């Protein structure tokens, strides 16, 4: 299996437009509550924001957009809200897939699907199959996904295939088994809704991602907000462990074998 570069093993190429944006779409419930509406109306309105984010990414030439739609911990919510989210998911896939396909968008779903009902699992599979050959933006929806689940699932897969590597496997051995193995690591992570936490999103892949937090609630997150996040990303200096001087080329430091700079 081919492995993409890892931010902890080599220095990735950095471009001005992020190649991969990952978003925690948070704040739907509070958006609705503020308007004296049931929480689920916020989820419904959130679909519009996702459509807009997909459009902006396509326009700007972002290659991968990965969004957190339902975490492995969201099953703890009230039964009614969970079942609303499941039917919204199904409806959204059925309604949007033709449009995504027309726009050359490849849809992928990551997470443990075994807990979803048969109809949803079937629709997920056919949506992925239909768009598998598309070469535009890759939109990945994380559903019943958790970063810890992803890592455990990868380790189980690797040990099943290569029990001989049990105590010696490397990052490169493990990476092909992770959910996002075909995508570069996210350049930019955005969380809407004001919370400053990762909530078990892509724990492995966010190692060197630039983080952007905004108080804007997801249903109110529009083109301007996304462009603002990207321009804040463009001001960052991505050092991947190196010094600022190394990046500007002002002072070249070559570590000796002992890991100390040469005198
Ligand atoms: C995010 O919005 C959507 C899901 C987790 C499904 P929330 O539903 O978490 O909205 P808040 O955070 O309660 O406002
Ligand atoms: C994270 O949001 C998951 C999704 C947006 C799908 P939550 O609202 O579930 O996160 P916490 O509970 O505030 O950490
Ligand atoms: Mg929330």
Coordinates of C-alpha atoms and ligand atoms in Angstrom, one line a residue:
X1 CA 0.0 0.0 0.0
X2 CA 1.3 3.4 -0.9
X3 CA 2.0 5.8 2.0
X4 CA 1.8 9.6 1.8
X5 CA 4.5 11.7 3.6
X6 CA 3.9 12.1 7.4
X7 CA 4.5 15.5 9.1
X8 CA 6.5 13.9 11.8
X9 CA 8.8 11.9 9.4
X10 CA 9.5 14.4 6.7
X11 CA 8.6 18.1 5.9
X12 CA 5.4 18.3 3.8
X13 CA 5.0 20.7 0.9
X14 CA 3.2 23.8 2.0
X15 CA 1.1 25.8 -0.4
X16 CA -0.7 29.1 0.1
X17 CA -4.1 27.6 -0.4
X18 CA -4.5 24.7 2.0
X19 CA -4.7 21.4 0.2
X20 CA -6.8 19.9 3.0
X21 CA -9.2 21.6 5.4
X22 CA -10.8 19.7 8.3
X23 CA -13.8 21.2 10.0
X24 CA -15.7 20.5 13.3
X25 CA -19.1 21.8 12.4
X26 CA -20.2 22.8 15.9
X27 CA -22.9 25.1 17.3
X28 CA -26.1 23.9 15.5
X29 CA -28.1 23.4 18.6
X30 CA -27.2 26.8 20.1
X31 CA -28.0 28.6 16.8
X32 CA -31.5 27.1 16.9
X33 CA -32.0 27.8 20.6
X34 CA -31.1 31.5 20.1
X35 CA -34.0 31.6 17.6
X36 CA -36.4 29.8 19.9
X37 CA -36.4 26.8 17.6
X38 CA -35.8 23.1 18.4
X39 CA -32.1 22.1 18.2
X40 CA -32.7 19.9 15.2
X41 CA -33.5 23.0 13.1
X42 CA -29.9 24.0 13.6
X43 CA -28.8 20.7 12.1
X44 CA -31.1 21.2 9.1
X45 CA -29.7 24.7 8.5
X46 CA -26.2 23.4 9.0
X47 CA -26.5 21.5 5.7
X48 CA -26.7 24.8 3.9
X49 CA -23.4 25.9 5.4
X50 CA -21.8 22.6 4.3
X51 CA -23.0 23.2 0.8
X52 CA -21.4 26.7 0.9
X53 CA -18.1 25.4 2.3
X54 CA -18.0 22.8 -0.5
X55 CA -18.5 25.6 -3.1
X56 CA -15.8 27.8 -1.6
X57 CA -13.3 24.9 -1.5
X58 CA -14.0 24.0 -5.1
X59 CA -13.6 27.6 -6.2
X60 CA -10.3 28.0 -4.4
X61 CA -8.8 24.7 -5.5
X62 CA -8.8 23.0 -2.1
X63 CA -8.3 19.3 -2.8
X64 CA -9.8 17.8 0.4
X65 CA -12.5 18.9 2.7
X66 CA -13.2 16.7 5.7
X67 CA -16.1 17.5 8.0
X68 CA -17.1 16.0 11.4
X69 CA -20.8 15.2 11.2
X70 CA -21.4 12.8 14.0
X71 CA -18.9 11.6 16.6
X72 CA -18.6 8.2 18.2
X73 CA -19.7 10.0 21.4
X74 CA -22.8 11.7 19.9
X75 CA -24.9 8.5 20.5
X76 CA -25.1 9.8 24.1
X77 CA -27.5 12.5 22.9
X78 CA -31.3 12.3 23.3
X79 CA -32.8 9.5 21.2
X80 CA -35.0 11.9 19.2
X81 CA -32.0 14.1 18.2
X82 CA -30.0 11.0 17.2
X83 CA -32.8 9.7 15.0
X84 CA -33.3 13.1 13.4
X85 CA -29.6 13.3 12.6
X86 CA -29.8 9.8 11.0
X87 CA -32.7 10.6 8.8
X88 CA -31.2 14.0 7.9
X89 CA -28.0 12.1 6.9
X90 CA -29.9 9.7 4.7
X91 CA -32.0 12.5 3.1
X92 CA -29.0 14.6 2.5
X93 CA -27.1 11.8 0.8
X94 CA -30.0 10.9 -1.4
X95 CA -30.7 14.5 -2.4
X96 CA -27.2 15.8 -2.9
X97 CA -25.3 12.9 -4.4
X98 CA -26.3 13.7 -8.0
X99 CA -25.3 17.2 -7.6
X100 CA -21.9 16.3 -6.1
X101 CA -21.3 13.8 -8.9
X102 CA -22.2 16.5 -11.5
X103 CA -19.6 18.7 -9.9
X104 CA -16.9 16.0 -10.1
X105 CA -16.8 15.8 -6.3
X106 CA -15.7 12.5 -4.8
X107 CA -17.6 11.6 -1.6
X108 CA -16.1 9.5 1.1
X109 CA -17.4 8.5 4.5
X110 CA -15.1 7.6 7.4
X111 CA -16.1 6.1 10.7
X112 CA -17.6 2.9 12.0
X113 CA -20.6 2.3 9.8
X114 CA -21.7 -0.9 11.4
X115 CA -24.0 0.9 13.9
X116 CA -26.0 2.6 11.2
X117 CA -29.2 1.0 9.8
X118 CA -29.1 -1.0 6.6
X119 CA -30.7 1.7 4.4
X120 CA -28.1 4.3 5.5
X121 CA -25.2 1.9 5.0
X122 CA -26.4 1.0 1.6
X123 CA -26.8 4.6 0.6
X124 CA -23.4 5.5 1.9
X125 CA -21.9 2.7 -0.2
X126 CA -23.6 3.6 -3.4
X127 CA -22.8 7.3 -3.0
X128 CA -19.2 6.5 -2.6
X129 CA -19.3 4.1 -5.6
X130 CA -21.0 6.6 -7.9
X131 CA -18.4 9.3 -7.2
X132 CA -15.3 7.1 -6.8
X133 CA -13.8 8.1 -10.1
X134 CA -14.3 11.8 -9.7
X135 CA -11.2 14.0 -9.8
X136 CA -12.3 17.3 -8.2
X137 CA -12.6 18.0 -4.5
X138 CA -12.7 15.0 -2.2
X139 CA -15.4 15.6 0.4
X140 CA -15.0 13.3 3.4
X141 CA -17.8 13.1 6.0
X142 CA -16.8 11.7 9.4
X143 CA -19.8 9.8 10.8
X144 CA -19.7 7.7 13.9
X145 CA -16.1 8.6 13.8
X146 CA -13.6 9.0 16.6
X147 CA -9.9 9.7 16.5
X148 CA -9.2 6.9 19.0
X149 CA -11.5 4.5 17.1
X150 CA -9.5 5.3 14.0
X151 CA -6.1 4.5 15.6
X152 CA -7.4 1.3 17.3
X153 CA -9.0 0.2 14.1
X154 CA -5.8 0.8 12.2
X155 CA -3.7 -1.2 14.8
X156 CA -6.1 -4.1 14.7
X157 CA -6.0 -4.1 10.9
X158 CA -2.2 -4.1 10.8
X159 CA -1.8 -6.8 13.4
X160 CA -4.3 -9.0 11.6
X161 CA -2.3 -8.7 8.3
X162 CA 1.1 -8.6 9.8
X163 CA 1.3 -10.3 13.2
X164 CA 5.0 -10.5 12.8
X165 CA 5.3 -6.7 13.2
X166 CA 3.5 -6.7 16.6
X167 CA 6.4 -5.1 18.5
X168 CA 8.3 -3.5 15.7
X169 CA 5.8 -1.7 13.4
X170 CA 6.6 1.8 12.2
X171 CA 4.5 4.9 11.4
X172 CA 4.8 3.9 7.7
X173 CA 3.5 0.4 8.4
X174 CA 0.5 1.8 10.3
X175 CA -0.5 4.7 8.2
X176 CA -2.1 2.8 5.3
X177 CA -4.6 1.4 7.8
X178 CA -5.8 4.8 9.1
X179 CA -9.1 6.2 7.7
X180 CA -7.5 9.1 5.8
X181 CA -4.5 7.3 4.4
X182 CA -5.1 8.5 0.9
X183 CA -5.2 12.2 1.8
X184 CA -2.4 14.5 2.9
X185 CA -2.7 15.6 6.6
X186 CA -5.0 18.6 7.1
X187 CA -3.2 21.9 6.6
X188 CA -6.0 23.9 8.3
X189 CA -8.4 22.8 11.0
X190 CA -11.5 24.9 11.8
X191 CA -13.8 24.6 14.7
X192 CA -16.9 26.7 14.8
X193 CA -19.1 27.3 17.8
X194 CA -16.6 28.8 20.2
X195 CA -15.3 25.6 21.9
X196 CA -11.5 25.2 21.9
X197 CA -11.1 21.5 21.8
X198 CA -10.6 18.6 19.3
X199 CA -13.4 16.4 20.7
X200 CA -11.8 13.2 19.4
X201 CA -11.6 14.3 15.8
X202 CA -8.5 13.3 13.7
X203 CA -6.1 12.8 16.5
X204 CA -3.3 11.3 14.5
X205 CA -3.6 13.5 11.4
X206 CA -3.8 16.9 13.2
X207 CA -0.2 16.5 14.5
X208 CA 1.1 19.6 12.6
X209 CA -2.2 21.2 11.4
X210 CA -2.8 24.9 11.9
X211 CA -5.8 25.4 14.2
X212 CA -8.5 28.0 13.8
X213 CA -11.3 28.6 16.3
X214 CA -14.2 30.9 15.7
X215 CA -17.2 31.8 17.9
X216 CA -19.5 31.8 14.8
X217 CA -22.1 29.0 15.1
X218 CA -22.0 26.5 12.2
X219 CA -25.3 27.5 10.6
X220 CA -24.0 31.0 10.3
X221 CA -20.6 30.0 8.9
X222 CA -20.5 31.5 5.4
X223 CA -18.0 32.1 2.5
X224 CA -16.6 35.2 4.2
X225 CA -15.9 33.2 7.4
X226 CA -14.1 30.5 5.5
X227 CA -12.1 33.0 3.5
X228 CA -11.1 34.7 6.8
X229 CA -10.0 31.3 8.2
X230 CA -7.9 30.7 5.1
X231 CA -6.3 34.1 5.2
X232 CA -5.4 33.6 8.9
X233 CA -3.8 30.3 7.9
X234 CA -1.8 32.2 5.3
X235 CA -0.2 34.4 8.0
X236 CA 1.1 31.4 9.9
X237 CA 4.7 30.2 9.8
X238 CA 4.7 26.4 9.6
X239 CA 7.9 25.2 11.1
X240 CA 7.4 21.5 11.6
X241 CA 9.9 21.6 14.5
X242 CA 12.5 23.8 12.8
X243 CA 13.5 27.3 13.7
X244 CA 12.2 30.4 12.0
X245 CA 15.8 31.2 10.9
X246 CA 16.0 27.9 9.1
X247 CA 12.9 28.8 7.2
X248 CA 14.1 32.1 6.1
X249 CA 17.4 30.6 5.2
X250 CA 19.2 33.2 7.4
X251 CA 21.0 30.7 9.5
X252 CA 21.5 27.1 8.4
X253 CA 21.8 24.7 11.2
X254 CA 22.9 21.2 10.4
X255 CA 22.6 18.9 13.4
X256 CA 25.6 16.7 14.2
X257 CA 25.1 13.0 14.8
X258 CA 24.6 13.7 18.5
X259 CA 21.7 16.0 17.7
X260 CA 23.7 19.1 18.7
X261 CA 24.3 21.9 16.3
X262 CA 27.8 22.1 14.8
X263 CA 30.1 24.7 16.4
Ligands
LIG1 C1 -22.8 20.1 16.0 O1 -23.7 21.0 16.6 C2 -23.5 19.0 15.2 C3 -23.4 17.7 15.8 C4 -22.6 17.4 16.9 C5 -24.2 16.6 15.2 P1 -24.2 20.7 18.0 O2 -25.5 19.9 17.9 O3 -23.1 20.1 18.9 O4 -24.6 22.2 18.5 P2 -24.3 22.8 20.0 O5 -22.8 22.7 20.2 O6 -25.1 22.0 21.0 O7 -24.7 24.2 19.9
LIG2 C1 -18.1 17.5 18.0 O1 -19.1 18.4 18.5 C2 -18.7 16.6 17.0 C3 -19.3 17.1 15.8 C4 -19.4 18.4 15.5 C5 -19.9 16.1 15.0 P1 -19.7 18.1 19.9 O2 -20.7 19.2 20.1 O3 -20.2 16.7 20.0 O4 -18.5 18.3 20.9 P2 -18.4 18.5 22.5 O5 -19.3 17.5 23.1 O6 -18.9 19.9 22.7 O7 -17.0 18.3 22.8
LIG3 MG1 -21.7 20.9 20.0

